[in-house]
Short mmCIF file of N, CA and C in Angstrom, two decimals:
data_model
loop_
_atom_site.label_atom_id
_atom_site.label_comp_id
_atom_site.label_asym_id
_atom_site.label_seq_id
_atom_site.Cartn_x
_atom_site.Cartn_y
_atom_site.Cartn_z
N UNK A 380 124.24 20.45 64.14
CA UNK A 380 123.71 19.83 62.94
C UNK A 380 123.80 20.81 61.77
N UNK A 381 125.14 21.17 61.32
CA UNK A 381 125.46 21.87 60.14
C UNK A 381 124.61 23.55 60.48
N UNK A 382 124.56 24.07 61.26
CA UNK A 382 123.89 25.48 61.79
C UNK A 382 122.80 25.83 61.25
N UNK A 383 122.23 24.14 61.34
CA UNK A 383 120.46 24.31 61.15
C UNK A 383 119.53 25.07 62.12
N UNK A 384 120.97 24.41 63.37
CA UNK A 384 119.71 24.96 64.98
C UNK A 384 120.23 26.06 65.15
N UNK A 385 120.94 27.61 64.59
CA UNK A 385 120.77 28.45 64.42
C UNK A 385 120.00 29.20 63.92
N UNK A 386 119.03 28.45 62.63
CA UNK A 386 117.86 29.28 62.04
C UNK A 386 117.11 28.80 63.33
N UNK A 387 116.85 27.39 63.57
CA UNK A 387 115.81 27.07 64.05
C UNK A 387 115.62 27.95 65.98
N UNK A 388 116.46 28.24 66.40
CA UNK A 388 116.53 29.22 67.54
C UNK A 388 116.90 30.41 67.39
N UNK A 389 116.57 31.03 66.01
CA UNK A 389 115.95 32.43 65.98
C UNK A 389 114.87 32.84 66.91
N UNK A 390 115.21 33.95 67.49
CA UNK A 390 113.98 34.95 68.09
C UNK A 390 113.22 35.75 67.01
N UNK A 391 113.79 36.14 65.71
CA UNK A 391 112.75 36.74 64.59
C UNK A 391 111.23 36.47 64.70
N UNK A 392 110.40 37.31 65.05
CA UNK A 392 109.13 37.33 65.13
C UNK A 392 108.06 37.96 64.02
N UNK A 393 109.03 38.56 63.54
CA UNK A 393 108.70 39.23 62.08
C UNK A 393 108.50 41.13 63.03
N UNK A 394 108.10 42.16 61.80
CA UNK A 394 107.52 43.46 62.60
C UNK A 394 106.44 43.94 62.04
N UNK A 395 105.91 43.11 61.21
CA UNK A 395 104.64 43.37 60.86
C UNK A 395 104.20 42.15 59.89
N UNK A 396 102.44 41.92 59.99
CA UNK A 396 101.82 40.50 59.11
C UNK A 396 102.51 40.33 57.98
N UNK A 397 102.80 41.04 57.19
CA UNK A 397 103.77 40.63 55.72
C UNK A 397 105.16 39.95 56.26
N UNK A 398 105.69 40.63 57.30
CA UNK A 398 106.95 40.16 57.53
C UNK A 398 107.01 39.08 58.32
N UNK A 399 106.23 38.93 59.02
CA UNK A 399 105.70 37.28 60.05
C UNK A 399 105.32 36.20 58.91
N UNK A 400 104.45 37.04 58.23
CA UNK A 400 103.92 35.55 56.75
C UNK A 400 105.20 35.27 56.30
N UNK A 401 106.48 35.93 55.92
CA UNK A 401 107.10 35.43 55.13
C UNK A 401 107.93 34.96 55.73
N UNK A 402 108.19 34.79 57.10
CA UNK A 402 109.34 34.15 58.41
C UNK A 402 108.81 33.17 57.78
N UNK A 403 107.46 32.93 58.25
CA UNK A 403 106.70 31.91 58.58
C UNK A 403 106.95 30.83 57.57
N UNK A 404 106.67 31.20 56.60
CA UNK A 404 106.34 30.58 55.14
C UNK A 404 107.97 29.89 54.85
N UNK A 405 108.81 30.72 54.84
CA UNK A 405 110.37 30.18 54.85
C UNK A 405 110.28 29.02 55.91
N UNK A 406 110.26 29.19 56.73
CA UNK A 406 110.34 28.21 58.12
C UNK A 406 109.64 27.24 57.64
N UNK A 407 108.51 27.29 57.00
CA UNK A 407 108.29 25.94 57.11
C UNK A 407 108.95 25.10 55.60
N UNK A 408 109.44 25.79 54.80
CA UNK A 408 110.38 25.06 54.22
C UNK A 408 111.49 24.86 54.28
N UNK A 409 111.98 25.69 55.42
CA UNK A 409 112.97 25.48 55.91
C UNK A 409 112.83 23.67 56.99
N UNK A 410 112.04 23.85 57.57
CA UNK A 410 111.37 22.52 58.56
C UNK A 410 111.18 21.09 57.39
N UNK A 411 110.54 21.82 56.69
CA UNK A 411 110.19 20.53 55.72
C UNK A 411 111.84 20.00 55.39
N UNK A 412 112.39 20.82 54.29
CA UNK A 412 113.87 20.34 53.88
C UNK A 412 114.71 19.72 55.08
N UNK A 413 114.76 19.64 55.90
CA UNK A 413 115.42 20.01 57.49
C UNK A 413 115.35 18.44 57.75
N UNK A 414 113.76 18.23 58.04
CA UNK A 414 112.88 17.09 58.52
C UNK A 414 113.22 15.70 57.51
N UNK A 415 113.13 16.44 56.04
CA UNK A 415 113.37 15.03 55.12
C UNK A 415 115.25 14.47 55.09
N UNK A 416 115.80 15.62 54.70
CA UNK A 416 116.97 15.71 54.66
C UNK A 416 117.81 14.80 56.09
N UNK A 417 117.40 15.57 56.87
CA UNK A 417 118.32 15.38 57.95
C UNK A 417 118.09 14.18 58.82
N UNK A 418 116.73 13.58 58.12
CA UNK A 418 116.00 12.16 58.88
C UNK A 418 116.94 10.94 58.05
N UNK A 419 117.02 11.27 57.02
CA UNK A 419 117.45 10.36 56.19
C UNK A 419 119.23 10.01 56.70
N UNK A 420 119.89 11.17 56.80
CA UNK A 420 121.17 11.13 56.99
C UNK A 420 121.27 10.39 58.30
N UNK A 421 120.16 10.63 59.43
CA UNK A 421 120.28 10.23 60.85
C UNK A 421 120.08 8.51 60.49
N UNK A 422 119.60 8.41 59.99
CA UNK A 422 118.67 7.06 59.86
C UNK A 422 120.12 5.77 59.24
N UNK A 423 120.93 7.06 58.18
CA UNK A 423 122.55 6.44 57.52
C UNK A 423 123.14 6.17 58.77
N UNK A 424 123.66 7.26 59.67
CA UNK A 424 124.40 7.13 60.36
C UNK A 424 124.27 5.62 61.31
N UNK A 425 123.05 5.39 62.14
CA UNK A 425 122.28 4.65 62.79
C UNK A 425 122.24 3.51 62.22
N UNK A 426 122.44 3.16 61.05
CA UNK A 426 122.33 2.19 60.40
C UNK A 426 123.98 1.97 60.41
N UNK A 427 124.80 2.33 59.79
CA UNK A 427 125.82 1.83 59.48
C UNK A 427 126.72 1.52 61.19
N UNK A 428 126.54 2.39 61.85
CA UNK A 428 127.02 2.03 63.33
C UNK A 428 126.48 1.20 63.64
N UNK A 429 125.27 0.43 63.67
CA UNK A 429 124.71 -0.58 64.09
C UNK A 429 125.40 -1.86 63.39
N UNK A 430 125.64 -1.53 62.08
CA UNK A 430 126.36 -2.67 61.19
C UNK A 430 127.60 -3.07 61.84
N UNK A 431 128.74 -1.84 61.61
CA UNK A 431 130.20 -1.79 62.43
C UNK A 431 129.94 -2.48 63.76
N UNK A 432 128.79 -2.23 64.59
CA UNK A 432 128.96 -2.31 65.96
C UNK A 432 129.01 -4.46 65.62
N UNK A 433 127.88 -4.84 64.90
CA UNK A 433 127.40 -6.13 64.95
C UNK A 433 128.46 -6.97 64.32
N UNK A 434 129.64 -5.92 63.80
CA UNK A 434 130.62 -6.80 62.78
C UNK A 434 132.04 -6.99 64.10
N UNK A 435 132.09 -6.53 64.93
CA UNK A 435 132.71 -6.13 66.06
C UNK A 435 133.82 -5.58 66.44
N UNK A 436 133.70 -4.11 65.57
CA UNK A 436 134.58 -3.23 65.64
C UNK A 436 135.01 -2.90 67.00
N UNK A 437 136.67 -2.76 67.02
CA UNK A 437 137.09 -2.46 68.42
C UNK A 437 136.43 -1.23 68.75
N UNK A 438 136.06 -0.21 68.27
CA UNK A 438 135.61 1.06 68.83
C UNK A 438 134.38 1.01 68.89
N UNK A 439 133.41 -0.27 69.25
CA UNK A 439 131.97 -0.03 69.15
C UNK A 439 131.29 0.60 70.30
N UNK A 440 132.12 1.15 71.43
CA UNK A 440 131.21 1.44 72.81
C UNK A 440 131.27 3.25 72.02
N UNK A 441 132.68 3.48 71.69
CA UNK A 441 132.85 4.92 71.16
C UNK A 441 131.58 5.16 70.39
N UNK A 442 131.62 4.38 69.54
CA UNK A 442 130.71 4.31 67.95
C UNK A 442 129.50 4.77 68.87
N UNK A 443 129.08 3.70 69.68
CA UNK A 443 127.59 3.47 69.92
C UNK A 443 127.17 4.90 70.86
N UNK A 444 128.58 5.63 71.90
CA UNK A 444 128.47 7.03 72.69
C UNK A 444 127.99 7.93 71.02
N UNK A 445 128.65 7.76 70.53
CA UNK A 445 128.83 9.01 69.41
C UNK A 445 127.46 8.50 68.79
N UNK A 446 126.60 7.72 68.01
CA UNK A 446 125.42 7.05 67.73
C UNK A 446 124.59 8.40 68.91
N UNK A 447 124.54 7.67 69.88
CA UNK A 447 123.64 8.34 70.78
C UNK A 447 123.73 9.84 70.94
N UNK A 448 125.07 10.46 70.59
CA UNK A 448 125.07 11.99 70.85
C UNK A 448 124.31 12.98 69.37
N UNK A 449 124.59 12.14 68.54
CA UNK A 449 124.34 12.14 66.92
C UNK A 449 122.45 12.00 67.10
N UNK A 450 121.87 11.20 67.73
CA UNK A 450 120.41 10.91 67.95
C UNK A 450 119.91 12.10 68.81
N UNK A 451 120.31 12.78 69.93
CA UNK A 451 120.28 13.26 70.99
C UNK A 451 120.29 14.84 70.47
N UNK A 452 121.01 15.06 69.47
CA UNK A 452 121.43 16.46 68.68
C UNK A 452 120.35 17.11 68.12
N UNK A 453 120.04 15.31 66.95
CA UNK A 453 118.70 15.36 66.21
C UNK A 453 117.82 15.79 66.70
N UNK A 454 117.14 15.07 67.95
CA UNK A 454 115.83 15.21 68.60
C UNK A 454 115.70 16.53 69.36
N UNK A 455 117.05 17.21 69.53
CA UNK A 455 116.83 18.70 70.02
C UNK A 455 116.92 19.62 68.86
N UNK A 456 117.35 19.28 67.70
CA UNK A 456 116.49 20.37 66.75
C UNK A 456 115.45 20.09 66.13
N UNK A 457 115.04 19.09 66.35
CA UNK A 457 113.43 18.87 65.45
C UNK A 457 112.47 18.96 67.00
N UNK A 458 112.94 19.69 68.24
CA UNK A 458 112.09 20.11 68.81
C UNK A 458 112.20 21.52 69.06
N UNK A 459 113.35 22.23 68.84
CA UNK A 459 113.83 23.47 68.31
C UNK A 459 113.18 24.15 66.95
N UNK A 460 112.81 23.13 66.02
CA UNK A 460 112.00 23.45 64.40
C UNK A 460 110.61 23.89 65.25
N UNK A 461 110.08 22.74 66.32
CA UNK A 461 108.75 22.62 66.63
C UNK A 461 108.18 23.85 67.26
N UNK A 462 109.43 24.44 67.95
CA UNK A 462 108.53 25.48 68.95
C UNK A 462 109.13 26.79 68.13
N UNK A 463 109.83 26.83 67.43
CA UNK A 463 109.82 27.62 66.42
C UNK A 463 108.64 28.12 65.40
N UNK A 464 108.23 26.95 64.63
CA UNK A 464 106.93 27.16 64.14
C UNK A 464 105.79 27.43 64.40
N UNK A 465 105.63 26.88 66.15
CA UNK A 465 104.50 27.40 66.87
C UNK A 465 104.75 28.82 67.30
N UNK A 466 105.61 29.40 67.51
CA UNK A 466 105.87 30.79 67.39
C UNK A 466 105.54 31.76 66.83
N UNK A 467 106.53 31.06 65.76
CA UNK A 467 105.76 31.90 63.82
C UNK A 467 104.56 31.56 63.82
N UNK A 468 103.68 31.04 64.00
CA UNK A 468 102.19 30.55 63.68
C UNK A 468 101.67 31.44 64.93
N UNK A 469 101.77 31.23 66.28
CA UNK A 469 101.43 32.25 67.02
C UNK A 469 101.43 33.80 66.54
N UNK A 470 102.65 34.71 66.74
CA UNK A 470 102.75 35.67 66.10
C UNK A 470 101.89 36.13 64.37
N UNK A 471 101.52 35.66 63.82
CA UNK A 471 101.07 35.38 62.85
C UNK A 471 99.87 35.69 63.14
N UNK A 472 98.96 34.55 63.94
CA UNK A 472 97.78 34.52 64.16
C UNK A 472 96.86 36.05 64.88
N UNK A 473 98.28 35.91 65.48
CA UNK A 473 97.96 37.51 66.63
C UNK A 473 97.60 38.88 65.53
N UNK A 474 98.62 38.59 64.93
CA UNK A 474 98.95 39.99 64.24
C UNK A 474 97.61 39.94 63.30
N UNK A 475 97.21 39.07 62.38
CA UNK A 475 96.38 38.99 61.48
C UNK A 475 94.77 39.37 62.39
N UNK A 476 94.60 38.60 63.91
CA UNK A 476 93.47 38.97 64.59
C UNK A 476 93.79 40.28 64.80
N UNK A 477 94.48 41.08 65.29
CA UNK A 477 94.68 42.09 65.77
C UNK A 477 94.31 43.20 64.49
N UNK A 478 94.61 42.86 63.24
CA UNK A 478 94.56 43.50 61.69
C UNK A 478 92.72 43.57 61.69
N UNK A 479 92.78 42.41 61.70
CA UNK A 479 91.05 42.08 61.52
C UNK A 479 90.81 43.12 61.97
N UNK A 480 90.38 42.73 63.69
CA UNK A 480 89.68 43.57 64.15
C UNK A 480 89.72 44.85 64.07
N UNK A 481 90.98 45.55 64.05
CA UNK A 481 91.27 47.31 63.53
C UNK A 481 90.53 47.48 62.60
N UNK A 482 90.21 46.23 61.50
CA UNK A 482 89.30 46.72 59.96
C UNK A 482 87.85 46.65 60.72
N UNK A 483 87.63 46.24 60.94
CA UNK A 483 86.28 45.48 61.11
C UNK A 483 85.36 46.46 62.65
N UNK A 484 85.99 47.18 63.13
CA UNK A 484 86.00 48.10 64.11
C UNK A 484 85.91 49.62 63.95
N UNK A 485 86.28 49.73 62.45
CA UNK A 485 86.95 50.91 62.09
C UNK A 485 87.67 51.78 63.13
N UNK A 486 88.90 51.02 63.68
CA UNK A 486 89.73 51.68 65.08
C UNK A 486 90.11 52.89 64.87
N UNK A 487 90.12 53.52 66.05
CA UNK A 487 90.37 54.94 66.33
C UNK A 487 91.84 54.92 66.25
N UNK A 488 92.89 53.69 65.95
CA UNK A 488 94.12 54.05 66.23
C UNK A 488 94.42 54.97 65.02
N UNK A 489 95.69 55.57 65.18
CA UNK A 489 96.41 56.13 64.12
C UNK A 489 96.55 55.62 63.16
N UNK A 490 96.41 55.54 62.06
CA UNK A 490 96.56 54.94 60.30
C UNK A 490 98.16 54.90 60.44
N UNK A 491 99.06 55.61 60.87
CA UNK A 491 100.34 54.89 60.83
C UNK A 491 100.40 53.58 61.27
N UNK A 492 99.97 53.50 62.66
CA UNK A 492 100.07 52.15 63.73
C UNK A 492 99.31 51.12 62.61
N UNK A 493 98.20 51.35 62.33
CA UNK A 493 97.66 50.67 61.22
C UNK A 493 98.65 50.18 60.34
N UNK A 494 99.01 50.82 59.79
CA UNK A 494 99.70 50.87 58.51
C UNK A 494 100.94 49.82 59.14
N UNK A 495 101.54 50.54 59.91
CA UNK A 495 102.88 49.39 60.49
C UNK A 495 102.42 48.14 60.73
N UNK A 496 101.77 47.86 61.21
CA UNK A 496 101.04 46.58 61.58
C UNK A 496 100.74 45.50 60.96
N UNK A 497 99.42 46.68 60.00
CA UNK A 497 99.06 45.51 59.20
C UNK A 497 99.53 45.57 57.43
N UNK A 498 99.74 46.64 57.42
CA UNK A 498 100.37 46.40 55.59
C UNK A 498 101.19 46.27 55.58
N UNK A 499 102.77 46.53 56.41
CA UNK A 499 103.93 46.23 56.42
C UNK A 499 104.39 46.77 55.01
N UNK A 500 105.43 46.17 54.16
CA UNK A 500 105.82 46.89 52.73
C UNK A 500 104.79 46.90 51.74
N UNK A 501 102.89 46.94 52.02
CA UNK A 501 102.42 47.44 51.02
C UNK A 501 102.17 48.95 51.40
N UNK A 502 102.42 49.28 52.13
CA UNK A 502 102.23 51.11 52.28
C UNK A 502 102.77 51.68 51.30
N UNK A 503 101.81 52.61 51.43
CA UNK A 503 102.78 53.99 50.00
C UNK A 503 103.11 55.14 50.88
#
């Protein structure tokens, strides 16, 4: 589907909360554009093969295989978007609890590990 389901089966997890927020945040406009865009085109395709098929084009069993591989494509990257985002939202969640609590603990870890973690490119 045009090497949508290449972003969408990224392993990128981000390497620190700044860099996970901003996977994250892309992804889901990436999902959104993806979701409207690519529903609409599925919905063309599906439609006009259904037309051809009812007008009784000699190639309607082809039409109707290719219909179904075209549907079948779809529904594996908008479940590819899905566990993608739960990913990014996982990772995310982790990293930000994990931030918390280092503040809120005043942790004995190293202020680097800190620093990598949770400020990502606001360090000086």
């Amino acid at each position: 589907m045009g090497g949508r389901d290449v972003v969408a089966s990224s392993q990128e997890m981000g390497q620190d909360l700044d860099h996970v927020t901003i996977l994250r945040d892309k992804f889901r406009d990436f999902a959104r554009e993806t979701g409207m865009v690519g529903q609409e085109r599925v919905d063309y395709v599906n439609q006009t093969i259904d037309e051809l098929i009812k007008a009784g084009h000699t190639e309607a069993a082809a039409m109707a295989d290719w219909r179904d591989s075209v549907n079948e494509s779809w529904a594996d990257l908008l479940e590819l978007i899905d566990t993608r985002a739960q990913l990014l939202q996982a990772s995310h969640d982790l990293l930000k609890s994990v931030c918390t609590q280092m503040t809120a603990n005043g942790s004995s870890m190293p202020l680097t590990v800190f620093g990598f973690l949770c400020l990502g490119s606001k360090q000086d």
